[in-house]
Amino acid sequence: MSAPDERRGTAPGGGRFRVWEKGSGPRVGYFAGLLGLPRWLPFLDALARTRRVVAPSLPGTPGGADWEDLDSHLDWALASGDAWFGAGLDGADLIGASAGGALAAEVAALWPRSVRRLVLIGPLGLFEPSDPISDVFAQRPGAYAPLVSNRPAEVEAYVRADSNDANEVVEWDIAQQRTRNAAARYLWPLGDTRVRRRLPRITCPTLIIWGDDDRVMSRAYATRFAEAIAGEVKITLIAGAGHMADFDQPQAVAEAVEAFLAR
Amino acid sequence: MKICWFHLMPYTELPEDFKEKHPGVWVEVDSSLFDPARAHVMYNDFMDELEYAGAQGFDAICVNEHHSNGYGLMPSPNLIASSLARRTKDTMLCVMGNSLALYNPPIRVAEEFAMIDVISGGRMIAGFPVGTPMDTCYAYSQNPSLLRPRYYEAIDLIKRAWEEPKPFAYNGRFNQYRYVNIWPRPIQKPRPPVWVPGSGSVETWRMCAENDFVYAYLSYWGYKSGIQVMKGFWDEMKAMGVEPNPYHAGFLQAVGVAETRAEAVKLYAEPANYFYNRCLHLDPKFTQPPGYTSEATVRARLDSQIVKAAAQATLARPANAEMDNILEKGHVIIGSPDEVADQLREVAVNLNVGHLMLLLQFGNMSKEVTNYNTRLFAEKVMPQIHGLFDDKWEDHWWPKPMTAAERVAPMAIPA
């Protein structure tokens, strides 16, 4: 797996953020989940075989713009739009995973003509009291990775610093904490971003991908998204995958996404 | 030195196997363990104990705020304090305090504290805590990374609400009000003294210095773990050019006094064991909400050995707090009156703290034992340490009540 190209995107107001991209073909944007994108992922590498994969860092995530002043869901939706347009993705396909899925849905809803096709991988954003999602922000030590993934040891390695330099380790750890802090800002306390009322504005064809072993949210949430989105929606279950389906089963998810985007 | 009597109001009948059978005392604490009829007795016992302490000559009696918590039965300390205002005469009333970000609008705190100040004739000490993660982010679902910004804004708003003589408009990040004009106004001018309970955050130290608030280190882990934090606090004050007036600080300490040390161990071992092993049985999943600790404090903890040690001292909890450990580590100070006086003098001098906030009731200590502890302390310990610091320092952070002659007493109700 070779490193992606790196450049800077600019948001209105001057906020700068990291954009990673790789591959050739039609552009597809990627909004990462609760852990941000501290490293390039096998899933994105698989997609890059047929696509130009463009991953702008969302505010607060590694490489992302400042997030401390983003108070409301409107602020977060607009900042997500800034990442989308600032990375030059207007008119492209969009993939959002988990927390990034909630924000990808906002972009597709607010700028429906800007997103060609939408893929949501285990998106957060809804909360049904009779079918509560797990509290990803209240987990005992060591319990988070097994909750979100079927490959917990690899998740822990994914967010662990790989350096002998003490300062680099400190900066890395702070960046991972900041990612969680920022996600909690727009997801606290329930994970309900009120995106439900905006889903009918999504008119593009949409693929919803769900790990068949997702322990954060029940499969019924896929149906809830599907029923509220105005465009045509397909739901695909991924065998052997938890909440981080693209992390757990990168090849299977990449194949499902490629097939959907090629239509 | 000022000696304050602090009540947490713990539920005293958590079962013996609480630690083994239940994940924690907070947030998801098992409501089937709460018996309202028993709590009726507890509340009234606790208020008796506070009122008794006031009558025994303690400088202040203190209450605090917790939510969904088996060791703190005061979601609203203001309700308790207003009742204490009627049944006490000369002791100060310290509400330690209201977690400001939980009040919407925060001017509610300005109003209620002003009410208590007026009812009590100016005996109010206003405590402004950020609030624990469990209380604020989980029991009250406040957004962790917005808690401190909300807290700081609330402080600004409340101070102005007390101090500005005319109605004003407030346009903050979180609070927008066209008309701020509280009624009643506090007796104390320009406002009641503000004390801030903290746990070792650098930002809180600086904020206390900048606003002339008392910094009170409220840890349940006693003076040995407090040394690092208070050293960090005074180092920071020195760096900021603030004079080392011990009255700028407060410190919490659990104490049990008896005629002899052996008697003290006999009386206080069980309540201490109950407190440390049942009351402080926390579920770790609720202790670190993302964003509660600011990035500045995280960095300071990583960069500064002192602050790091303080953070560890605060967070570290004995896996199984045995009595020897509880005493040896100074979590609880127990002994004869002379032994306790010696240790508290050492604590006050070493930590340079002028406001001692004492837990003379802790865990499942009965009213009888609590009142014994209170009386013996007042009679035999307090006289030995009360004069400390007063030859050199003035307490600028103490209430300035109306004179005794100006204050009215509750009417005696005819039978």
XYZ file of C-alpha atoms in Angstrom:
678
model
C 0.000 0.000 0.000
C 1.736 3.179 -1.177
C 1.175 6.575 0.424
C -1.494 8.879 -1.006
C -0.728 12.272 -2.511
C -1.167 15.099 -0.027
C -2.284 18.665 -0.657
C -4.080 21.453 1.206
C -7.687 22.426 0.748
C -8.988 25.855 1.690
C -12.337 26.726 3.223
C -14.093 30.096 2.934
C -12.595 32.192 5.706
C -9.168 30.686 5.136
C -9.313 27.433 7.136
C -6.787 24.985 5.731
C -7.128 21.225 5.796
C -5.332 18.149 4.552
C -6.529 16.363 1.417
C -5.252 12.891 0.697
C -5.834 11.400 -2.730
C -4.830 8.407 -4.749
C -5.703 6.498 -7.903
C -7.065 7.500 -11.257
C -10.563 7.509 -12.675
C -13.724 9.347 -11.710
C -13.428 11.240 -8.410
C -14.981 9.898 -5.246
C -14.832 11.758 -1.930
C -14.439 9.998 1.418
C -15.518 11.345 4.842
C -13.910 9.210 7.555
C -15.628 7.927 10.696
C -15.153 8.361 14.438
C -11.395 7.861 14.295
C -10.770 10.252 11.440
C -8.149 9.214 8.918
C -4.829 9.064 10.781
C -3.502 6.633 8.180
C -4.430 5.613 4.652
C -6.763 2.602 4.588
C -6.798 -0.662 2.604
C -10.421 0.109 1.679
C -9.399 3.378 0.032
C -6.503 1.637 -1.661
C -8.877 -0.926 -3.126
C -11.154 1.827 -4.454
C -8.171 3.651 -5.924
C -7.797 0.824 -8.447
C -10.651 2.298 -10.462
C -11.227 5.751 -8.956
C -9.484 8.951 -7.934
C -10.155 8.710 -4.191
C -10.137 12.133 -2.500
C -10.261 12.256 1.318
C -10.507 15.747 2.817
C -9.948 15.854 6.579
C -13.044 17.018 8.424
C -12.634 19.633 11.203
C -10.924 18.278 14.313
C -9.759 15.061 12.655
C -6.070 14.492 11.801
C -5.155 17.161 9.266
C -8.509 18.900 9.692
C -9.309 22.571 10.169
C -10.173 24.089 13.561
C -13.311 22.740 15.150
C -13.590 24.489 18.505
C -15.938 27.200 17.219
C -18.361 24.815 15.518
C -21.285 24.928 17.932
C -24.410 23.931 16.016
C -25.328 21.236 13.520
C -25.568 24.002 10.920
C -21.940 24.917 11.651
C -20.899 21.296 11.144
C -22.944 20.872 7.988
C -21.421 24.016 6.499
C -17.908 22.958 7.548
C -18.513 19.620 5.831
C -19.564 21.498 2.711
C -16.372 23.530 2.988
C -14.347 20.295 3.023
C -16.304 18.959 0.056
C -16.040 22.021 -2.158
C -12.611 23.016 -0.832
C -11.227 19.656 -1.919
C -12.602 20.258 -5.417
C -15.210 17.502 -5.139
C -18.251 19.384 -6.539
C -20.118 16.933 -8.774
C -18.286 13.836 -7.536
C -19.501 10.731 -5.750
C -19.411 10.822 -1.930
C -18.773 8.105 0.626
C -19.253 8.746 4.347
C -18.555 6.252 7.119
C -20.137 6.318 10.597
C -19.704 9.866 11.963
C -18.517 10.938 8.511
C -21.701 9.358 7.136
C -23.833 11.717 9.197
C -21.943 14.669 7.702
C -21.913 13.214 4.167
C -25.704 13.000 4.372
C -25.775 16.694 5.278
C -23.722 17.602 2.191
C -25.958 15.526 -0.082
C -29.046 17.108 1.477
C -27.895 20.725 1.434
C -26.222 20.638 -1.998
C -28.174 17.879 -3.806
C -26.898 18.824 -7.265
C -23.311 18.621 -6.076
C -23.305 14.933 -5.168
C -23.658 12.435 -8.025
C -24.040 9.269 -5.976
C -23.935 8.797 -2.215
C -22.620 5.880 -0.177
C -23.299 5.739 3.560
C -21.393 3.108 5.538
C -23.055 2.568 8.925
C -23.952 6.266 9.161
C -24.627 7.869 12.528
C -27.068 10.743 12.848
C -30.305 9.105 13.992
C -31.438 7.895 17.400
C -34.549 5.850 18.061
C -35.271 5.515 21.813
C -36.855 2.082 21.378
C -33.722 0.870 19.561
C -30.889 2.859 21.149
C -27.464 2.967 19.577
C -24.494 2.057 21.787
C -22.844 4.882 23.673
C -19.522 5.025 21.846
C -18.436 7.806 24.228
C -18.918 5.831 27.448
C -16.808 2.712 27.167
C -14.540 1.089 29.731
C -10.831 0.905 28.946
C -10.214 -1.529 26.112
C -13.893 -1.863 25.236
C -14.128 0.608 22.362
C -12.298 -1.287 19.631
C -14.184 -4.573 20.181
C -17.432 -2.598 20.098
C -16.838 -0.919 16.747
C -14.867 -3.530 14.847
C -14.432 -7.239 14.293
C -10.693 -6.613 14.082
C -10.114 -4.779 17.369
C -6.366 -5.372 17.599
C -5.958 -3.797 14.167
C -8.129 -0.845 15.160
C -5.916 -0.247 18.174
C -2.807 -0.426 16.000
C -4.452 1.935 13.500
C -4.708 4.734 16.074
C -1.445 3.998 17.928
C 1.616 6.182 17.343
C 4.421 4.522 15.423
C 7.422 6.529 16.552
C 10.279 6.508 19.036
C 10.223 10.293 19.301
C 8.435 11.315 22.515
C 7.214 14.601 21.076
C 5.801 12.912 18.010
C 3.973 10.432 20.217
C 2.482 13.259 22.282
C 1.320 15.119 19.174
C -0.102 11.938 17.674
C -2.010 11.063 20.842
C -3.392 14.575 21.164
C -4.551 14.414 17.537
C -6.424 11.163 18.227
C -8.045 12.667 21.328
C -8.991 15.785 19.380
C -10.706 13.613 16.786
C -12.883 12.024 19.452
C -13.546 15.392 21.073
C -14.658 16.894 17.777
C -16.924 13.956 16.921
C -18.479 14.170 20.373
C -19.160 17.867 19.765
C -21.715 17.150 17.044
C -22.856 13.711 18.175
C -23.309 14.300 21.920
C -25.236 12.892 23.700
C -27.258 10.506 21.535
C -25.696 10.614 18.094
C -28.832 12.310 16.769
C -27.755 15.222 14.567
C -31.344 15.946 13.491
C -30.314 14.951 9.969
C -33.576 13.026 9.775
C -35.543 16.109 8.789
C -33.067 16.827 5.977
C -32.871 13.316 4.498
C -35.838 13.954 2.159
C -33.645 16.548 0.436
C -31.259 13.805 -0.710
C -32.283 13.019 -4.258
C -29.252 11.171 -5.643
C -29.049 7.370 -5.826
C -27.787 6.139 -2.475
C -26.115 2.939 -1.302
C -26.324 2.111 2.390
C -23.752 -0.396 3.595
C -24.169 -2.165 6.903
C -21.921 -4.616 8.707
C -24.036 -7.657 9.474
C -22.349 -7.722 12.899
C -22.653 -4.002 13.728
C -22.853 -3.766 17.526
C -23.200 0.020 17.602
C -26.455 0.275 15.681
C -29.067 -2.257 14.663
C -29.774 -2.926 10.994
C -33.097 -1.162 11.423
C -31.182 2.099 11.151
C -30.318 1.268 7.539
C -34.027 1.027 6.862
C -34.707 4.279 8.702
C -32.207 6.087 6.486
C -33.520 4.376 3.360
C -37.133 5.279 4.057
C -36.356 8.940 4.672
C -34.043 9.572 1.703
C -35.899 10.786 -1.409
C -33.562 9.210 -3.962
C -33.409 5.548 -4.897
C -31.756 3.583 -2.071
C -30.084 0.198 -2.016
C -29.039 -1.532 1.214
C -26.126 -3.969 1.147
C -25.129 -6.102 4.125
C -21.479 -7.000 4.521
C -20.774 -10.389 6.079
C -18.258 -10.554 8.911
C -18.175 -6.806 9.428
C -18.894 -4.719 12.510
C -19.687 -1.017 12.665
C -16.460 -0.131 10.830
C -17.476 -2.221 7.847
C -14.966 -0.656 5.449
C -12.190 -1.320 7.969
C -13.295 -4.867 8.755
C -13.976 -6.038 5.183
C -12.195 -3.606 2.848
C -12.346 -5.742 -0.294
C -16.011 -6.656 0.011
C -17.048 -3.084 0.751
C -14.877 -1.723 -2.069
C -16.454 -4.164 -4.527
C -19.980 -3.215 -3.458
C -19.129 0.492 -3.744
C -17.429 0.092 -7.133
C -20.423 -1.798 -8.510
C -22.812 0.867 -7.263
C -20.785 3.816 -8.512
C -20.221 2.195 -11.929
C -23.932 2.078 -12.647
C -7.728 29.904 59.772
C -11.302 29.189 58.812
C -12.724 25.762 59.528
C -15.672 24.708 57.451
C -17.900 21.681 57.984
C -18.736 19.948 54.714
C -21.516 17.432 54.074
C -21.727 15.276 50.960
C -24.989 13.661 52.088
C -24.137 10.095 51.119
C -26.860 7.494 50.963
C -25.840 5.445 53.999
C -27.449 2.103 53.213
C -25.777 0.827 50.068
C -25.514 -2.968 50.433
C -22.330 -4.671 51.599
C -21.817 -6.358 48.242
C -22.372 -3.079 46.369
C -18.898 -3.058 44.852
C -19.141 -6.631 43.623
C -22.713 -6.527 42.352
C -23.005 -3.047 40.889
C -20.915 -1.309 38.213
C -20.937 2.059 39.929
C -22.402 4.580 42.338
C -23.028 7.234 39.706
C -25.053 7.837 36.532
C -26.437 4.300 36.232
C -26.658 3.719 39.993
C -29.354 1.132 40.670
C -32.511 2.989 41.664
C -33.918 -0.107 43.377
C -31.362 0.566 46.137
C -32.993 3.904 46.960
C -35.613 3.806 49.698
C -37.344 7.192 49.927
C -38.567 6.517 53.463
C -34.998 5.858 54.594
C -33.796 8.908 52.669
C -36.361 10.969 54.584
C -34.494 10.050 57.764
C -31.102 10.625 56.137
C -31.922 14.100 54.832
C -33.215 15.194 58.203
C -30.257 13.657 60.033
C -27.844 15.363 57.655
C -29.467 18.749 58.069
C -29.428 18.268 61.838
C -25.716 17.526 61.608
C -25.034 20.654 59.555
C -27.069 22.838 61.891
C -25.355 21.303 64.906
C -21.951 22.052 63.370
C -23.016 25.653 62.851
C -24.040 25.909 66.490
C -20.752 24.322 67.612
C -18.779 27.199 66.146
C -17.634 26.015 62.755
C -16.962 29.021 60.584
C -19.055 27.737 57.712
C -21.211 24.787 56.781
C -20.912 23.519 53.233
C -23.134 21.655 50.824
C -22.568 20.647 47.209
C -24.255 19.430 44.033
C -24.316 15.975 42.496
C -26.687 14.184 40.157
C -27.669 10.515 39.830
C -25.207 9.846 42.630
C -25.420 7.395 45.504
C -22.962 9.334 47.643
C -24.428 12.769 47.128
C -28.108 13.333 47.756
C -28.115 16.989 46.753
C -29.119 17.602 43.141
C -30.062 21.029 44.501
C -27.795 22.248 47.297
C -29.670 25.545 47.155
C -32.761 23.883 48.626
C -30.696 22.646 51.560
C -28.865 25.941 52.014
C -32.071 27.959 52.093
C -33.367 25.727 54.857
C -30.060 26.017 56.730
C -30.303 29.785 56.414
C -33.364 29.713 58.636
C -32.086 27.322 61.285
C -28.566 28.687 61.728
C -27.488 32.054 63.057
C -23.871 32.961 62.724
C -22.154 30.323 60.642
C -21.519 31.082 56.977
C -23.349 29.114 54.297
C -21.096 27.720 51.625
C -22.785 26.241 48.574
C -19.876 24.510 46.898
C -21.567 24.942 44.604
C -23.755 25.159 41.516
C -22.377 23.597 38.318
C -23.001 26.675 36.235
C -23.302 25.087 32.812
C -26.241 23.014 34.065
C -28.399 26.064 34.765
C -30.417 27.487 31.940
C -30.375 30.396 32.132
C -27.312 30.739 34.381
C -28.800 33.884 35.888
C -30.917 31.421 37.862
C -27.764 30.885 39.967
C -27.344 34.630 40.437
C -30.964 34.815 41.597
C -30.949 31.827 43.934
C -27.605 32.703 45.523
C -28.863 36.238 45.995
C -31.973 34.843 47.697
C -29.877 32.757 50.090
C -27.604 35.726 50.733
C -30.568 37.943 51.549
C -32.417 35.369 53.667
C -29.236 34.604 55.635
C -28.269 38.247 56.107
C -25.193 38.067 53.906
C -23.710 34.757 55.051
C -23.396 33.258 51.568
C -20.255 31.812 49.966
C -20.914 31.151 46.280
C -19.220 28.043 44.892
C -18.748 27.823 41.121
C -17.681 24.309 40.085
C -17.325 23.156 36.511
C -18.898 19.923 37.719
C -17.664 16.369 37.400
C -17.872 14.441 34.121
C -20.439 12.132 35.687
C -22.728 14.952 36.820
C -22.457 17.183 33.810
C -21.708 15.144 30.690
C -23.516 11.945 31.579
C -26.245 12.581 34.169
C -27.088 15.922 32.526
C -25.841 15.094 29.003
C -23.934 18.346 28.584
C -21.625 18.518 25.591
C -18.167 17.830 27.075
C -16.131 20.219 24.948
C -18.665 23.019 25.460
C -18.903 22.602 29.213
C -15.988 24.889 30.071
C -16.828 27.590 27.532
C -20.373 27.593 28.933
C -18.998 27.688 32.468
C -16.729 30.663 31.796
C -19.512 32.546 30.062
C -21.874 31.804 32.958
C -19.350 33.217 35.447
C -19.151 36.406 33.440
C -22.919 36.671 33.178
C -23.571 35.941 36.870
C -20.960 38.415 38.081
C -22.458 41.113 35.914
C -25.972 40.206 37.024
C -24.899 40.749 40.640
C -22.800 43.823 40.118
C -24.396 45.958 37.410
C -26.935 48.378 38.847
C -29.078 48.693 35.738
C -30.732 46.240 33.345
C -28.357 45.175 30.608
C -28.439 43.077 27.442
C -26.154 40.079 27.174
C -25.056 38.643 23.853
C -22.818 35.660 24.529
C -21.885 32.561 22.621
C -24.470 30.528 24.514
C -26.626 33.083 26.275
C -28.646 35.823 24.680
C -30.764 37.944 26.974
C -32.459 41.223 26.220
C -33.050 42.108 29.848
C -30.803 40.980 32.688
C -31.956 42.537 35.929
C -32.093 40.166 38.867
C -34.278 40.798 41.856
C -33.425 40.322 44.713
C -29.857 41.619 44.836
C -27.257 40.121 47.181
C -26.554 41.765 50.527
C -22.805 41.437 50.040
C -21.249 44.064 47.780
C -20.172 43.909 45.116
C -21.047 40.204 45.375
C -20.712 37.196 47.682
C -17.203 35.697 47.747
C -16.708 33.102 45.024
C -14.935 29.833 45.700
C -14.047 27.448 42.907
C -13.652 23.759 43.610
C -11.079 22.246 41.293
C -9.136 19.101 40.706
C -5.792 20.315 39.380
C -6.484 22.028 36.066
C -4.038 24.810 35.204
C -6.764 26.874 33.585
C -8.819 26.851 36.778
C -5.825 28.094 38.798
C -5.319 30.981 36.397
C -9.010 31.788 36.276
C -9.142 31.973 40.093
C -6.169 34.318 40.168
C -7.548 36.559 37.439
C -10.982 36.826 39.028
C -9.883 36.891 42.670
C -11.716 33.646 43.480
C -10.690 31.107 46.105
C -9.291 27.903 44.649
C -10.422 24.893 46.678
C -8.900 21.532 45.953
C -11.657 19.064 46.667
C -10.187 15.604 46.485
C -11.239 12.650 48.565
C -7.665 11.436 48.647
C -6.379 13.612 51.427
C -3.384 15.783 52.036
C -0.644 13.500 50.757
C -2.077 13.510 47.269
C -2.963 17.185 47.692
C 0.636 18.288 48.187
C 1.458 18.087 44.482
C -1.665 19.917 43.390
C -1.286 22.730 45.891
C 2.386 23.089 45.040
C 1.369 23.433 41.411
C -1.241 26.004 42.377
C 1.155 28.140 44.444
C 3.891 27.890 41.808
C 1.430 29.192 39.267
C 0.322 31.997 41.632
C 3.944 33.006 42.132
C 4.507 33.029 38.390
C 1.463 35.263 38.035
C 2.660 37.624 40.785
C -0.131 36.707 43.217
C 0.795 36.914 46.904
C 0.777 33.600 48.821
C -2.184 34.450 51.043
C -3.362 31.072 52.400
C -6.933 32.336 52.343
C -6.780 32.276 48.563
C -7.036 28.490 48.879
C -9.242 25.789 50.334
C -8.687 22.119 50.896
C -10.985 19.196 51.678
C -10.021 16.620 54.283
C -11.913 13.788 55.969
C -11.338 13.733 59.725
C -12.332 11.501 62.628
C -11.465 12.484 66.162
C -11.939 10.539 69.416
C -10.430 10.570 72.876
C -7.708 8.133 71.753
C -6.412 6.890 68.459
C -7.596 3.368 69.254
C -11.075 4.675 69.919
C -10.955 6.677 66.695
C -10.022 3.610 64.657
C -12.887 1.737 66.267
C -15.382 4.501 65.474
C -14.299 5.591 62.024
C -12.899 2.506 60.274
C -16.257 1.280 59.085
C -17.532 4.647 57.766
C -14.202 5.218 55.998
C -14.321 1.769 54.493
C -17.907 2.400 53.362
C -16.947 5.741 51.855
C -13.921 4.565 49.899
C -15.223 1.192 48.816
C -18.910 1.844 48.218
C -19.421 5.591 47.773
C -16.385 6.005 45.538
C -17.019 2.918 43.454
C -17.052 4.627 40.052
C -17.705 3.049 36.691
C -14.654 3.997 34.605
C -16.752 4.351 31.483
C -18.139 7.601 32.895
C -14.928 9.318 33.957
C -13.468 10.651 30.706
C -15.986 12.107 28.280
C -14.211 13.284 25.117
C -13.491 16.997 25.305
C -14.140 17.453 29.031
C -10.434 18.037 29.637
C -9.213 20.870 27.460
C -6.338 20.348 25.073
C -4.357 22.955 27.052
C -4.673 20.901 30.226
C -3.864 17.660 28.398
C -0.712 19.302 27.062
C 0.195 20.716 30.475
C -0.187 17.265 31.995
C 2.067 15.784 29.337
C 4.617 18.579 29.643
C 4.739 19.273 33.383
C 5.757 16.621 35.856
C 4.024 18.437 38.692
C 0.731 18.754 36.914
C 1.058 15.215 35.665
C 1.632 13.933 39.196
C -1.324 15.962 40.363
C -3.515 14.506 37.668
C -2.444 11.015 38.573
C -2.994 11.647 42.254
C -6.473 12.860 41.455
C -7.382 10.033 39.158
C -5.641 7.199 40.940
C -7.989 5.258 43.110
C -6.935 2.350 45.252
C -8.249 -0.804 43.651
C -9.295 -2.025 47.039
C -9.019 0.602 49.698
C -8.042 -1.177 52.890
C -8.188 0.713 56.154
C -4.413 0.747 56.680
C -4.027 2.197 53.231
C -6.722 4.787 53.830
C -4.917 6.000 56.959
C -1.353 5.596 55.764
C -2.012 7.555 52.588
C -3.713 10.304 54.541
C -7.069 9.928 52.827
C -8.627 10.238 56.288
C -6.961 11.826 59.304
C -8.005 10.145 62.524
C -6.733 10.179 66.064
C -6.918 11.900 69.406
C -7.641 15.637 69.470
C -3.957 16.492 69.790
C -2.930 14.115 67.023
C -5.596 15.476 64.683
C -4.685 19.074 65.519
C -1.016 18.375 64.817
C -1.774 16.767 61.474
C -4.196 19.466 60.367
C -1.715 22.173 61.326
C 0.843 20.394 59.197
C -1.633 20.109 56.314
C -2.577 23.785 56.503
C 1.005 24.993 56.715
C 2.487 22.617 54.132
C -0.283 23.210 51.629
C -0.606 26.872 52.638
C -4.359 26.614 52.914
C -6.449 28.952 55.040
C -9.841 27.385 54.436
C -10.035 23.832 55.682
C -13.175 22.079 54.522
C -13.673 19.081 56.721
C -15.697 15.963 56.158
C -16.638 15.039 59.724
C -19.413 12.882 58.390
C -18.359 10.403 55.718
C -19.688 7.105 54.442
C -22.335 5.541 56.627
C -21.367 7.394 59.821
C -24.403 7.681 62.078
C -25.782 10.947 63.355
C -24.710 10.051 66.876
C -21.088 9.438 65.884
C -21.084 12.426 63.538
C -22.253 14.784 66.248
C -19.676 13.316 68.639
C -16.971 13.903 66.024
C -18.228 17.447 65.473
C -18.443 18.321 69.167
C -15.065 16.866 70.089
C -13.453 18.619 67.144
C -15.046 21.931 68.103
C -14.066 21.625 71.730
C -10.583 20.158 71.537
C -9.154 20.520 68.044
C -10.495 23.813 66.762
C -8.980 25.952 69.564
C -5.539 24.548 68.762
C -5.552 25.548 65.083
C -8.099 28.335 64.713
C -5.582 31.150 65.127
C -3.238 29.902 62.434
C -2.386 32.493 59.734
C -4.385 35.297 61.347
C -1.310 37.162 62.545
C -0.035 37.558 59.004
C -2.913 37.332 56.581
C -6.346 38.752 56.132
C -9.135 36.659 54.631
C -10.383 38.763 51.715
C -12.611 35.932 50.553
C -14.879 35.619 53.569
C -18.508 36.790 53.647
C -19.341 40.167 55.060
C -22.752 39.636 56.658
C -25.040 42.150 58.279
C -24.282 42.586 61.965
C -25.915 40.169 64.375
C -28.094 43.006 65.629
C -29.339 43.763 62.128
C -30.207 40.180 61.311
C -33.606 38.821 62.258
C -34.322 35.372 63.694
C -37.173 33.100 62.674
C -40.343 33.631 64.661
C -40.965 31.099 67.402
C -44.090 29.229 66.356
C -46.590 28.909 69.215
C -47.520 25.296 69.932
